[in-house]
PDB file of C-alpha atoms in Angstrom:
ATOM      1  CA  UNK A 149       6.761-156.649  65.605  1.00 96.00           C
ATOM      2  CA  UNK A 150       5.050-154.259  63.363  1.00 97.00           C
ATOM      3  CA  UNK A 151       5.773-151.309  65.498  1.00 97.00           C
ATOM      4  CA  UNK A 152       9.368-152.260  65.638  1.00 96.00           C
ATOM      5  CA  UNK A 153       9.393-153.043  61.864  1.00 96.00           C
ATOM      6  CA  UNK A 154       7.845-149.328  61.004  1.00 97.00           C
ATOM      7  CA  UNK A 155      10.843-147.787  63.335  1.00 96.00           C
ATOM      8  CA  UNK A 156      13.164-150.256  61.644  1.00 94.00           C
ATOM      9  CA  UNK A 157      13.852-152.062  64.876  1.00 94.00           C
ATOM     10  CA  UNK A 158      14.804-155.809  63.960  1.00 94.00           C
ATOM     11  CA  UNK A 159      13.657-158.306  66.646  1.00 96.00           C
ATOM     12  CA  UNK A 160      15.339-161.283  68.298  1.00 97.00           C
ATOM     13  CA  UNK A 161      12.617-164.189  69.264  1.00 98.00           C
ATOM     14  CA  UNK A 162      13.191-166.264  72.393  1.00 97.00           C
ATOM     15  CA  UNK A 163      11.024-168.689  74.102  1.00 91.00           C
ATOM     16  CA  UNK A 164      10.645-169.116  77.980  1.00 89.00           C
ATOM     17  CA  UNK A 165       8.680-172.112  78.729  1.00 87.00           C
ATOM     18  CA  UNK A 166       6.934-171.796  81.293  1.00 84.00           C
ATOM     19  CA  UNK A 167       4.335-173.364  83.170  1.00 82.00           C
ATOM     20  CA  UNK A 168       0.438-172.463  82.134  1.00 85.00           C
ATOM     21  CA  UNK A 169      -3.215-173.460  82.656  1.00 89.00           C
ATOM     22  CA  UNK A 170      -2.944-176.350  79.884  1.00 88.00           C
ATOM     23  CA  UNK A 171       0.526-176.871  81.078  1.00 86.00           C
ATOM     24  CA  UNK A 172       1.608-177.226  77.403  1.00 86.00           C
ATOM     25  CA  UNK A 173       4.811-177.354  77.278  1.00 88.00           C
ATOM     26  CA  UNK A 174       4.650-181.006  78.391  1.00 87.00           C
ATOM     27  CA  UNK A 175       3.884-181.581  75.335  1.00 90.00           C
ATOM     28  CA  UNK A 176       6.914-181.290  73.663  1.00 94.00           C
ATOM     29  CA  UNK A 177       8.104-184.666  73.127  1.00 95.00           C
ATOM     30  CA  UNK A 178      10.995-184.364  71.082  1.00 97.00           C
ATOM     31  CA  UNK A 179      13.459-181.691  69.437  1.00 98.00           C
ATOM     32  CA  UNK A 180      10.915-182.325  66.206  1.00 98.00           C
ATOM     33  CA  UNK A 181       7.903-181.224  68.374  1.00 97.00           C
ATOM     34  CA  UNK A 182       9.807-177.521  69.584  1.00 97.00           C
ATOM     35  CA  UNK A 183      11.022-177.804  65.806  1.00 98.00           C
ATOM     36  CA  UNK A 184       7.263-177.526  64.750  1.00 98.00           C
ATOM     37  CA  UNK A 185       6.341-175.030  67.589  1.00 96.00           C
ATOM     38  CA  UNK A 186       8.584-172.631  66.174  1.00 98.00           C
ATOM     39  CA  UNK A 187       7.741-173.349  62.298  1.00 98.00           C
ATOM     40  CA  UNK A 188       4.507-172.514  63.242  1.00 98.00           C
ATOM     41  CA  UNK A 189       5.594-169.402  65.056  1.00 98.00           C
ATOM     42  CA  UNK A 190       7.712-168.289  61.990  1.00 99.00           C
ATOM     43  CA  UNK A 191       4.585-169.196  59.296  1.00 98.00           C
ATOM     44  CA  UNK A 192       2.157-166.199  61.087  1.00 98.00           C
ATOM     45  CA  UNK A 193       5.362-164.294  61.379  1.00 98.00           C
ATOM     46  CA  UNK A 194       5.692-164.775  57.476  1.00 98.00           C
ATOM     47  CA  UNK A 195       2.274-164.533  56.762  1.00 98.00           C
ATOM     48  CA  UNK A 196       2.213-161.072  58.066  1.00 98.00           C
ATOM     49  CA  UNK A 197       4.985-160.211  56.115  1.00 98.00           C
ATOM     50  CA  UNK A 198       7.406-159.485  59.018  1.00 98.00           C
ATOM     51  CA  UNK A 199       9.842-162.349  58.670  1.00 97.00           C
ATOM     52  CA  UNK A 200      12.017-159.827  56.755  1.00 95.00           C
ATOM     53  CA  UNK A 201      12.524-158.219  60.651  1.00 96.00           C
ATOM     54  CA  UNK A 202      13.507-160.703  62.718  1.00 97.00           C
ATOM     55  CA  UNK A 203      17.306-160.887  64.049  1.00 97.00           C
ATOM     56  CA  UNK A 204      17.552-164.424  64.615  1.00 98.00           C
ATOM     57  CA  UNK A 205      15.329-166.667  66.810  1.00 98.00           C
ATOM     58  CA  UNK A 206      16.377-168.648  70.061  1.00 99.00           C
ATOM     59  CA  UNK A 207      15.037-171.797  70.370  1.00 98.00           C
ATOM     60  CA  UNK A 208      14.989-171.544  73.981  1.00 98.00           C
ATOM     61  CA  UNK A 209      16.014-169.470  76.553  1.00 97.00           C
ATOM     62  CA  UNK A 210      18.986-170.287  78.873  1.00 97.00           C
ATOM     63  CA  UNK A 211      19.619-173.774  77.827  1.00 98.00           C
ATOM     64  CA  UNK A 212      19.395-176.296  79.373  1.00 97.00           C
ATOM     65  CA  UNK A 213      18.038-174.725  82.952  1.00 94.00           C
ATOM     66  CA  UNK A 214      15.005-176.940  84.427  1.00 91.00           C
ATOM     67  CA  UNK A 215      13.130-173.856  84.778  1.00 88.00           C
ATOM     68  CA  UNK A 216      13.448-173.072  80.635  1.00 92.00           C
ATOM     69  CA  UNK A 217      13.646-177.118  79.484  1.00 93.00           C
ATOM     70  CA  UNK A 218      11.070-178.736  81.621  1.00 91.00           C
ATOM     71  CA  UNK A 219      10.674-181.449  78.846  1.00 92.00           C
ATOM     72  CA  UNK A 220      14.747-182.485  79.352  1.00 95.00           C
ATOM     73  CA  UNK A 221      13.904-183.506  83.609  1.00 92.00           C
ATOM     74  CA  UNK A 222      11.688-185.093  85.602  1.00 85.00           C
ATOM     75  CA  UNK A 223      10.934-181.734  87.089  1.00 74.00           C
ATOM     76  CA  UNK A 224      11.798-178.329  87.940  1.00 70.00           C
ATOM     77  CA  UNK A 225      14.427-179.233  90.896  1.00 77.00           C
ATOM     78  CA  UNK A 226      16.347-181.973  89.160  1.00 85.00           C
ATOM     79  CA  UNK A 227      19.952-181.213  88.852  1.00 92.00           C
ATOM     80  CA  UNK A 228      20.948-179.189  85.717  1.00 95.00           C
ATOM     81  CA  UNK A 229      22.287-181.463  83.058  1.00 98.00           C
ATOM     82  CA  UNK A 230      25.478-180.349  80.680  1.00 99.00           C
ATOM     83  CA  UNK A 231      25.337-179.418  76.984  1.00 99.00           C
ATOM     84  CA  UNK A 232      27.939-182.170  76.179  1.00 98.00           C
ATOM     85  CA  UNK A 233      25.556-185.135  77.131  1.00 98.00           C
ATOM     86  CA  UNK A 234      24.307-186.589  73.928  1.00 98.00           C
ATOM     87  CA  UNK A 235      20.726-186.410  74.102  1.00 98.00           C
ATOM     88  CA  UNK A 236      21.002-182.830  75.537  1.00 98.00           C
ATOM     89  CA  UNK A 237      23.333-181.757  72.485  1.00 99.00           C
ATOM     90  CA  UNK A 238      20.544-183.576  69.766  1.00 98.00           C
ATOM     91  CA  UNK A 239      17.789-181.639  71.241  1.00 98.00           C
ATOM     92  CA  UNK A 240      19.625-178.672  69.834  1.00 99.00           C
ATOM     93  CA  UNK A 241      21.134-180.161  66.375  1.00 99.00           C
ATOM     94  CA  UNK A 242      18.012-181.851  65.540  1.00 99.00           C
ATOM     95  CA  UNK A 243      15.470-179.144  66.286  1.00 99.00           C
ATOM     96  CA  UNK A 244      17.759-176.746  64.534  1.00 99.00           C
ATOM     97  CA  UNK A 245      18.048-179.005  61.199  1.00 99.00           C
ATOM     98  CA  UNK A 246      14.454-179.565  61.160  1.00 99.00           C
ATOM     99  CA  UNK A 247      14.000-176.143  61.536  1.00 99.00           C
ATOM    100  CA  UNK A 248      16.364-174.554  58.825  1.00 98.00           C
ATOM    101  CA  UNK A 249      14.448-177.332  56.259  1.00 98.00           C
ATOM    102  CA  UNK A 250      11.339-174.934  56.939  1.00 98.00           C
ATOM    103  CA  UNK A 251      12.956-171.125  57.355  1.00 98.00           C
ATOM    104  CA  UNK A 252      16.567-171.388  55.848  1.00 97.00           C
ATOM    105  CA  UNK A 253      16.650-168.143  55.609  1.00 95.00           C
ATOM    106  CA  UNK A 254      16.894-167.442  59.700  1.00 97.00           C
ATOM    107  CA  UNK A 255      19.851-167.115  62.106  1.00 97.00           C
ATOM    108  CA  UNK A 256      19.339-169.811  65.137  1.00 98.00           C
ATOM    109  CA  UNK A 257      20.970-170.062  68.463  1.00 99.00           C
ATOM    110  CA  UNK A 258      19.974-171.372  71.644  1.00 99.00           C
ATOM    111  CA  UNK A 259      20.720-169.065  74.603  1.00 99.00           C
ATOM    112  CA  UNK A 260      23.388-170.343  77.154  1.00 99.00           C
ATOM    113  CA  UNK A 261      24.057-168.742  80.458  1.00 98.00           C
ATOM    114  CA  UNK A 262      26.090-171.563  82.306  1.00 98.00           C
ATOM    115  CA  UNK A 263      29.163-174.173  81.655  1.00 99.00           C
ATOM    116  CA  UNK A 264      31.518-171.202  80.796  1.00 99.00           C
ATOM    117  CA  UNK A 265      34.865-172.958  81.906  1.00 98.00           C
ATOM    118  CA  UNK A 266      34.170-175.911  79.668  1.00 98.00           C
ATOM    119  CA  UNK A 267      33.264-174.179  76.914  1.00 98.00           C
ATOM    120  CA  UNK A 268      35.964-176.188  74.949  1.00 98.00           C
ATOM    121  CA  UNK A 269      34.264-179.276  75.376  1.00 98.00           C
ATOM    122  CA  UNK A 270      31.008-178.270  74.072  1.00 99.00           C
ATOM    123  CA  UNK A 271      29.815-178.803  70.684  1.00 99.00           C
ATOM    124  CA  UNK A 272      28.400-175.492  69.086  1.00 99.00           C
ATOM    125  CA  UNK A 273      29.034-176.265  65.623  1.00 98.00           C
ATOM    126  CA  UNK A 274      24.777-176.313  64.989  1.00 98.00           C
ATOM    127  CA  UNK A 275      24.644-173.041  66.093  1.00 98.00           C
ATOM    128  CA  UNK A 276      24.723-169.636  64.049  1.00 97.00           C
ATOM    129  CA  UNK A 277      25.664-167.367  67.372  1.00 97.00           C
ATOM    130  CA  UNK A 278      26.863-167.691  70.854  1.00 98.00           C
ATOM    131  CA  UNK A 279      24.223-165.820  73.055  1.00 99.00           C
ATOM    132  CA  UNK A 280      25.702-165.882  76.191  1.00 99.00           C
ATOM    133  CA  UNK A 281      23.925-164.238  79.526  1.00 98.00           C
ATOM    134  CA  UNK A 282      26.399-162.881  81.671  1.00 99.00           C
ATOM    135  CA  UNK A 283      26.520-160.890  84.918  1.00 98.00           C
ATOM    136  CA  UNK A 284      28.786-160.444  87.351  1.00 98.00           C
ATOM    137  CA  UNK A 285      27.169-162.434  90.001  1.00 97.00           C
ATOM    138  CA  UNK A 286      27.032-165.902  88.279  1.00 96.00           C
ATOM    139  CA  UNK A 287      28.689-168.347  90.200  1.00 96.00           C
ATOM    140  CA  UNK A 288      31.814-168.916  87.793  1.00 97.00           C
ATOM    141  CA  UNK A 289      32.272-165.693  87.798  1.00 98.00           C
ATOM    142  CA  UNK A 290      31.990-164.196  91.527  1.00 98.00           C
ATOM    143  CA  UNK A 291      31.117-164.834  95.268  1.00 98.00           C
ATOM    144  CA  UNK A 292      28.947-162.199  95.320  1.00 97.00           C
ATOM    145  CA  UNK A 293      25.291-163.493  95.580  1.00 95.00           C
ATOM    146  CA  UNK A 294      27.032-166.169  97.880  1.00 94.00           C
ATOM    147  CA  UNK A 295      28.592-162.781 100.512  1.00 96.00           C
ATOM    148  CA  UNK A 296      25.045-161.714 100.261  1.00 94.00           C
ATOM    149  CA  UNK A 297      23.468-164.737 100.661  1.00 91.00           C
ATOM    150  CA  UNK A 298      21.259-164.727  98.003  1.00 89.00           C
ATOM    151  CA  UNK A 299      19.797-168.086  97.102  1.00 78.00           C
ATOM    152  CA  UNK A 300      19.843-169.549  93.182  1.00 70.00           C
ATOM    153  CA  UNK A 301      18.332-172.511  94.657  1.00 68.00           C
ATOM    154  CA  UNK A 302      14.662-173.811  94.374  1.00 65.00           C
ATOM    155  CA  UNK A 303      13.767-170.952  96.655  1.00 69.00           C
ATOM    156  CA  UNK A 304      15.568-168.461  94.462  1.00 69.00           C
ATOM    157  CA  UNK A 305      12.099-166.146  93.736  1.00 72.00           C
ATOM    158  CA  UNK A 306      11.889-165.921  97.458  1.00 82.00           C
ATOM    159  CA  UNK A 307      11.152-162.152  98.900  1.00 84.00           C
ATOM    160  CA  UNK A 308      13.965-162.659 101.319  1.00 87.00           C
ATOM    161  CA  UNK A 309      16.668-162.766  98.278  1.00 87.00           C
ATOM    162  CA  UNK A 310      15.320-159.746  96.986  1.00 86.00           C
ATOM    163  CA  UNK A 311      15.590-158.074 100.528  1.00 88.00           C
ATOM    164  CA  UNK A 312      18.975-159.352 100.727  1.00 91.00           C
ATOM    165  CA  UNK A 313      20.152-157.909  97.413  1.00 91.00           C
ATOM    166  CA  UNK A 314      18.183-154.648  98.122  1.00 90.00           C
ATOM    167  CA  UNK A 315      19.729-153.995 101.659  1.00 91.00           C
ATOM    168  CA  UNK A 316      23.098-155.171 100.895  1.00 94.00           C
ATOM    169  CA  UNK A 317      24.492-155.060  97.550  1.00 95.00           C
ATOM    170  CA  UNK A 318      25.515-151.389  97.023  1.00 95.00           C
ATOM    171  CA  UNK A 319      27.598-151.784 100.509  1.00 97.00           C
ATOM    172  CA  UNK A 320      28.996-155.087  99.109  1.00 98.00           C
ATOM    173  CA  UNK A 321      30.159-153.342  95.683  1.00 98.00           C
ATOM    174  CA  UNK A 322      31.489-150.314  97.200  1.00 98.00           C
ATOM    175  CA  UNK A 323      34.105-152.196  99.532  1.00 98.00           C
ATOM    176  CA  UNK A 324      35.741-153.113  96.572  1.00 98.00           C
ATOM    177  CA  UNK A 325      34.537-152.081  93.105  1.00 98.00           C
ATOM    178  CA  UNK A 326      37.838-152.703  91.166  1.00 99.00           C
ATOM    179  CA  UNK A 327      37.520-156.289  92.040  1.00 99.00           C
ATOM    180  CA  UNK A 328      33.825-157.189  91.108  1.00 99.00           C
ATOM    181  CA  UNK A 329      34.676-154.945  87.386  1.00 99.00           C
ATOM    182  CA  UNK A 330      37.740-157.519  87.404  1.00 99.00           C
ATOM    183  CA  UNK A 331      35.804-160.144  87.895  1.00 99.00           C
ATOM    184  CA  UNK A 332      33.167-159.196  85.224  1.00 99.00           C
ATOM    185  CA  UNK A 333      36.287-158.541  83.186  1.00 99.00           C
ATOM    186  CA  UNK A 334      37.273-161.965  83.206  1.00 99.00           C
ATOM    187  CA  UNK A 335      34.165-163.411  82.435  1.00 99.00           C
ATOM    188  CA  UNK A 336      33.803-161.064  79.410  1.00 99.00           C
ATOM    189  CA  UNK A 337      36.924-162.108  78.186  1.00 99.00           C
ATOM    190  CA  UNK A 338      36.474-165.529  78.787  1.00 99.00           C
ATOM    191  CA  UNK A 339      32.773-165.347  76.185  1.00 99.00           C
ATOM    192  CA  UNK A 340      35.156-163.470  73.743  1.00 98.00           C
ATOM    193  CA  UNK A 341      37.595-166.731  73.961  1.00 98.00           C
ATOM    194  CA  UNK A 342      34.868-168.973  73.690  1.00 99.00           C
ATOM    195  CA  UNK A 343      33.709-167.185  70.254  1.00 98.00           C
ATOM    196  CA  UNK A 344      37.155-167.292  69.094  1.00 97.00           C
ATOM    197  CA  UNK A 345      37.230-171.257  69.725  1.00 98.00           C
ATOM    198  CA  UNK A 346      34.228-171.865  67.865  1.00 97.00           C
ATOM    199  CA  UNK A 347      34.583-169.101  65.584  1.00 95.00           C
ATOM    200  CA  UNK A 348      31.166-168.152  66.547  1.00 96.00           C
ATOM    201  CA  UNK A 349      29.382-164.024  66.673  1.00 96.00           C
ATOM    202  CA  UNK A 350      28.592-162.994  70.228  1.00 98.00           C
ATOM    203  CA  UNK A 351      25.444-161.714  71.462  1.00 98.00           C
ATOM    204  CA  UNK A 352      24.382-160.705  75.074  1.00 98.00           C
ATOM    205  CA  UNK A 353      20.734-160.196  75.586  1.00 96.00           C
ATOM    206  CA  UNK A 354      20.247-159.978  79.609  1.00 96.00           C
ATOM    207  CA  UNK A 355      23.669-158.517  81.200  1.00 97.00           C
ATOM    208  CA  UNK A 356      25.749-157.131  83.323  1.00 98.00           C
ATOM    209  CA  UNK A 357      25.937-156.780  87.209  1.00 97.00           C
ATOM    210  CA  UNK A 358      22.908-158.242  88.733  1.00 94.00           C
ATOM    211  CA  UNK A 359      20.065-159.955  87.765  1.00 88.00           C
ATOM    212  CA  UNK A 360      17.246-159.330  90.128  1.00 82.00           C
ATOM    213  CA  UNK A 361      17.119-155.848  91.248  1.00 85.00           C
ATOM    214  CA  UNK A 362      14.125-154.407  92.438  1.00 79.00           C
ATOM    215  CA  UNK A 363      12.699-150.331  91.719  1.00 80.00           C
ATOM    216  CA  UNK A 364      11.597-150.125  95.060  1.00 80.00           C
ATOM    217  CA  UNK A 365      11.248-146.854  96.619  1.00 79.00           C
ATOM    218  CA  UNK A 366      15.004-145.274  97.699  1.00 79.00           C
ATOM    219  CA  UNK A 367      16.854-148.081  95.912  1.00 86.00           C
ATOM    220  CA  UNK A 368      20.204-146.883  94.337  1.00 89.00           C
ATOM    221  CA  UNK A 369      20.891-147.805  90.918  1.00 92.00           C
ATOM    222  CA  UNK A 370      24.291-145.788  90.236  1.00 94.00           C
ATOM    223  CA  UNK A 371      26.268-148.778  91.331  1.00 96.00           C
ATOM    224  CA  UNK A 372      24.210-151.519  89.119  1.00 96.00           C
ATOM    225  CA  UNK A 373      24.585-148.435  86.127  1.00 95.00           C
ATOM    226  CA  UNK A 374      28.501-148.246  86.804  1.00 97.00           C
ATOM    227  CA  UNK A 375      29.405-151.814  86.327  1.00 98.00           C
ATOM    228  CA  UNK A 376      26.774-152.364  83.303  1.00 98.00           C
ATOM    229  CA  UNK A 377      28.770-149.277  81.654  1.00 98.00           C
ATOM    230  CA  UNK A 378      32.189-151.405  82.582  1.00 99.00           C
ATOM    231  CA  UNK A 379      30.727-154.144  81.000  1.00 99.00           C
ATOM    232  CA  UNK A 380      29.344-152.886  77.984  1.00 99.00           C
ATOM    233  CA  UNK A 381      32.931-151.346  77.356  1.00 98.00           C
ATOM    234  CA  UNK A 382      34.434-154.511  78.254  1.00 99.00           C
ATOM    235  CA  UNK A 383      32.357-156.441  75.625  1.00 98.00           C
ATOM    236  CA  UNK A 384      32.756-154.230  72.855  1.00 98.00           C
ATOM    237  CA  UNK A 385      36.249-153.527  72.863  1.00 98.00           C
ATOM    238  CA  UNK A 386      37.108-157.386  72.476  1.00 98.00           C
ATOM    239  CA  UNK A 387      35.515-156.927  68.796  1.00 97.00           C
ATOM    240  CA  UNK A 388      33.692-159.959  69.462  1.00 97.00           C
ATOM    241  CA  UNK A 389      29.961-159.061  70.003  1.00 97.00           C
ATOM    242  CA  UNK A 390      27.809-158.084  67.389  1.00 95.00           C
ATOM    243  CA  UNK A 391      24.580-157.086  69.608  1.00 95.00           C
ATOM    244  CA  UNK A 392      25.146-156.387  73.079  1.00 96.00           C
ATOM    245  CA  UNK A 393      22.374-154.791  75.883  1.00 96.00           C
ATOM    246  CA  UNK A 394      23.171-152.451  78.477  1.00 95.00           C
ATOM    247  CA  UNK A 395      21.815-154.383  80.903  1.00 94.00           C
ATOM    248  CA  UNK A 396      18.977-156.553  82.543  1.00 89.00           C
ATOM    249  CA  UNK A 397      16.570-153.622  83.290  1.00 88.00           C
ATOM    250  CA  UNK A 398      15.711-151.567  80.050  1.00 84.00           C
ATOM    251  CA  UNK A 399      12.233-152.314  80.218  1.00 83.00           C
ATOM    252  CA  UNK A 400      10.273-149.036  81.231  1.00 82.00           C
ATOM    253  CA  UNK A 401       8.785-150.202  84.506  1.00 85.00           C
ATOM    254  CA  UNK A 402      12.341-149.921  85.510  1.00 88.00           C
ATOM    255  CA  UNK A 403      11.884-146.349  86.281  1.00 88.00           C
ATOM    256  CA  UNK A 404      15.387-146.301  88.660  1.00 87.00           C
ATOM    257  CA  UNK A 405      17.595-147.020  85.218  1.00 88.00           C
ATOM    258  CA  UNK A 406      15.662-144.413  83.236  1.00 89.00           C
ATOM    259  CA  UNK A 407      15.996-141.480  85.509  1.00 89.00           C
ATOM    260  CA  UNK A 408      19.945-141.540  83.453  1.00 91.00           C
ATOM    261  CA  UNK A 409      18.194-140.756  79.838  1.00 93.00           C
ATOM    262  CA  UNK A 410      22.176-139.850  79.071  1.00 96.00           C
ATOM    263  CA  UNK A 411      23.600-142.990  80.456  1.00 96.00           C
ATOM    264  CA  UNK A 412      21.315-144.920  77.911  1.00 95.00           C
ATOM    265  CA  UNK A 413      22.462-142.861  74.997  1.00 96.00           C
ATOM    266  CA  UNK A 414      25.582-142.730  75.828  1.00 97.00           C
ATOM    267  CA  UNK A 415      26.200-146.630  76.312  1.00 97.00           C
ATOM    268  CA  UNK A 416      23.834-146.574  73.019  1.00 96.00           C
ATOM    269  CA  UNK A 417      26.094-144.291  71.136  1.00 97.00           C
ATOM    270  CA  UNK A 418      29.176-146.841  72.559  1.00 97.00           C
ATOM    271  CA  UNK A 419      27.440-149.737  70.933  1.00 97.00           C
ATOM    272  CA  UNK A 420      26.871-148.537  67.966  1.00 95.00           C
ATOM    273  CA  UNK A 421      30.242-146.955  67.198  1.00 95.00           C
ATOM    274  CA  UNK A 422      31.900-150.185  68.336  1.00 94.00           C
ATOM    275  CA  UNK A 423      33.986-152.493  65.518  1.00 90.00           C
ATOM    276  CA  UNK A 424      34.114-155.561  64.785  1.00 88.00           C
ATOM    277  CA  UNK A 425      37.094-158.528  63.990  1.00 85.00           C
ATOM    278  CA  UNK A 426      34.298-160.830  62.419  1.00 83.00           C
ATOM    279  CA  UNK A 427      34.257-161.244  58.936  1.00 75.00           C
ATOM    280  CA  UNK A 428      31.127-160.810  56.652  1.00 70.00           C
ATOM    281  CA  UNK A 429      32.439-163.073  54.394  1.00 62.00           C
ATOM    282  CA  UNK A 430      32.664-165.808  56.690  1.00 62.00           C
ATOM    283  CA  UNK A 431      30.165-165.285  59.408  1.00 76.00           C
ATOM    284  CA  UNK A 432      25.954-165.409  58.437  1.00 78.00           C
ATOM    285  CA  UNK A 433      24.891-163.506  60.998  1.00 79.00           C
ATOM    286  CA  UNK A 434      27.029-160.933  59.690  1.00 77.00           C
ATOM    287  CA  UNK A 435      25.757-161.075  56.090  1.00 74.00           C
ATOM    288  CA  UNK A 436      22.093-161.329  57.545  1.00 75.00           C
ATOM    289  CA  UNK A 437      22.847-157.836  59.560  1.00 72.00           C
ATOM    290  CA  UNK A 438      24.498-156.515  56.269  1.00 63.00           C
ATOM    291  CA  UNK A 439      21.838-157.628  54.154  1.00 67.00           C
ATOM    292  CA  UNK A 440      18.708-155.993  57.067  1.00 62.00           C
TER     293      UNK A 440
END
């Protein structure tokens, strides 16, 4: 965080829990108990001085998934539970109240990347943002991983998937491009509907086309850069997103994506230029981006 703050770089905080030594994350009992794991979190973060440079924090990543919210099943394989059950919807209003009494001065969200279609029976009110994780292979938005036959299952970290994606998915995009972008397209636009409903900011951490791609040897990534850009430009021309990525694979060790310096200044350069229908006035994380 302090080489981020010096290059004036705010920084989003997630947590993945995930399965350790002490397996600790069985410990968390309650939505007070992840409450106090991130006040915690947020006093060394303050201590240090760099509370100033955080963009908001996410409770927890890609709720509720079993693999993310161990402490909401009886284990990893159970089936996934909605966001309009009551206990699953207090985890996130009582965490975040007890939360805000500590750092009022944060943004908050929980990251969602599931129940699209019912998004207008789910209570969001608690939160300060939508982030929303969307690619164009989610299920409720394409058959693609399904034409491939790529597992989301228990099995879903397999090698084979990988193989299958790797040997398969330019050919499957390339039969028919314009319909995967208008499937992305709708999915896009159906995020941008949900933050009109709930009159909530948009932000889209992990995105676009696929989700597991591998920079093995020979691997082509044109086809996985072409539909990011489609999405990016999707996204930002609905005025609806205030921070959007270019897609799932910007780390460095992704050295396939960063052979393209120019695609990522370009899509950079699109991002930055694009405008906004959300209101300072009305919208926090507006004012807090205003304010940083």
């Amino acid at each position: 965080m302090a080489a981020c703050a010096d290059r004036g770089i705010a920084v989003a905080l997630s947590t993945w829990f995930r399965e350790d030594t002490t397996n600790a994350r069985a410990r968390i009992s309650g939505p007070e108990v992840l409450a106090e794991l991130w006040a915690r979190t947020l006093d060394t973060i303050a201590a240090d001085g760099l509370l100033g440079h955080v963009l908001y924090v996410d409770l927890c990543n890609e709720y509720p998934l079993p693999l993310w919210t161990p402490f909401l099943y009886p284990g990893e394989d159970a089936e996934v539970r909605s966001r309009t059950e009551g206990e699953v919807h207090s985890w996130m209003e009582e965490s975040l109240a007890a939360l805000r009494a500590r750092h009022p001065e944060l943004i908050y969200c929980f990251s969602f990347c599931n129940e699209f279609e019912s998004y207008q029976e789910q209570d969001v009110s608690c939160l300060d943002l939508l982030e929303l994780h969307l690619w164009m292979v989610q299920p409720e938005c394409s058959d693609f991983y399904e034409r491939l036959g790529y597992g989301l299952g228990a099995d879903r970290f397999d090698p084979v998937h990988y193989t299958r994606l790797a040997a398969g998915g330019e050919r499957l995009y390339a039969s028919d491009p314009d319909h995967w972008r208008q499937r992305l397209a709708v999915h896009i636009h159906r995020a941008a509907d949900w933050s009109r409903h709930a009159n909530k900011p948009l932000v889209t951490i992990e995105s676009w086309a696929v989700v597991n791609y591998k920079d093995w040897p020979g691997l082509d990534w044109g086809w996985v850069n072409e539909l990011c850009e489609y999405g990016v430009d999707t996204a930002v021309d609905t005025g609806r997103w205030l921070a959007v990525s270019t897609s799932n694979f910007c780390g460095p060790q992704f050295v396939g994506m960063w052979r393209d310096l120019r695609w990522h200044q370009r899509l950079t350069s699109r991002i930055h230029g694009g405008e906004t229908s959300l209101s300072a006035e009305a919208d926090p994380f507006l004012r807090h981006l205003a304010k940083g």
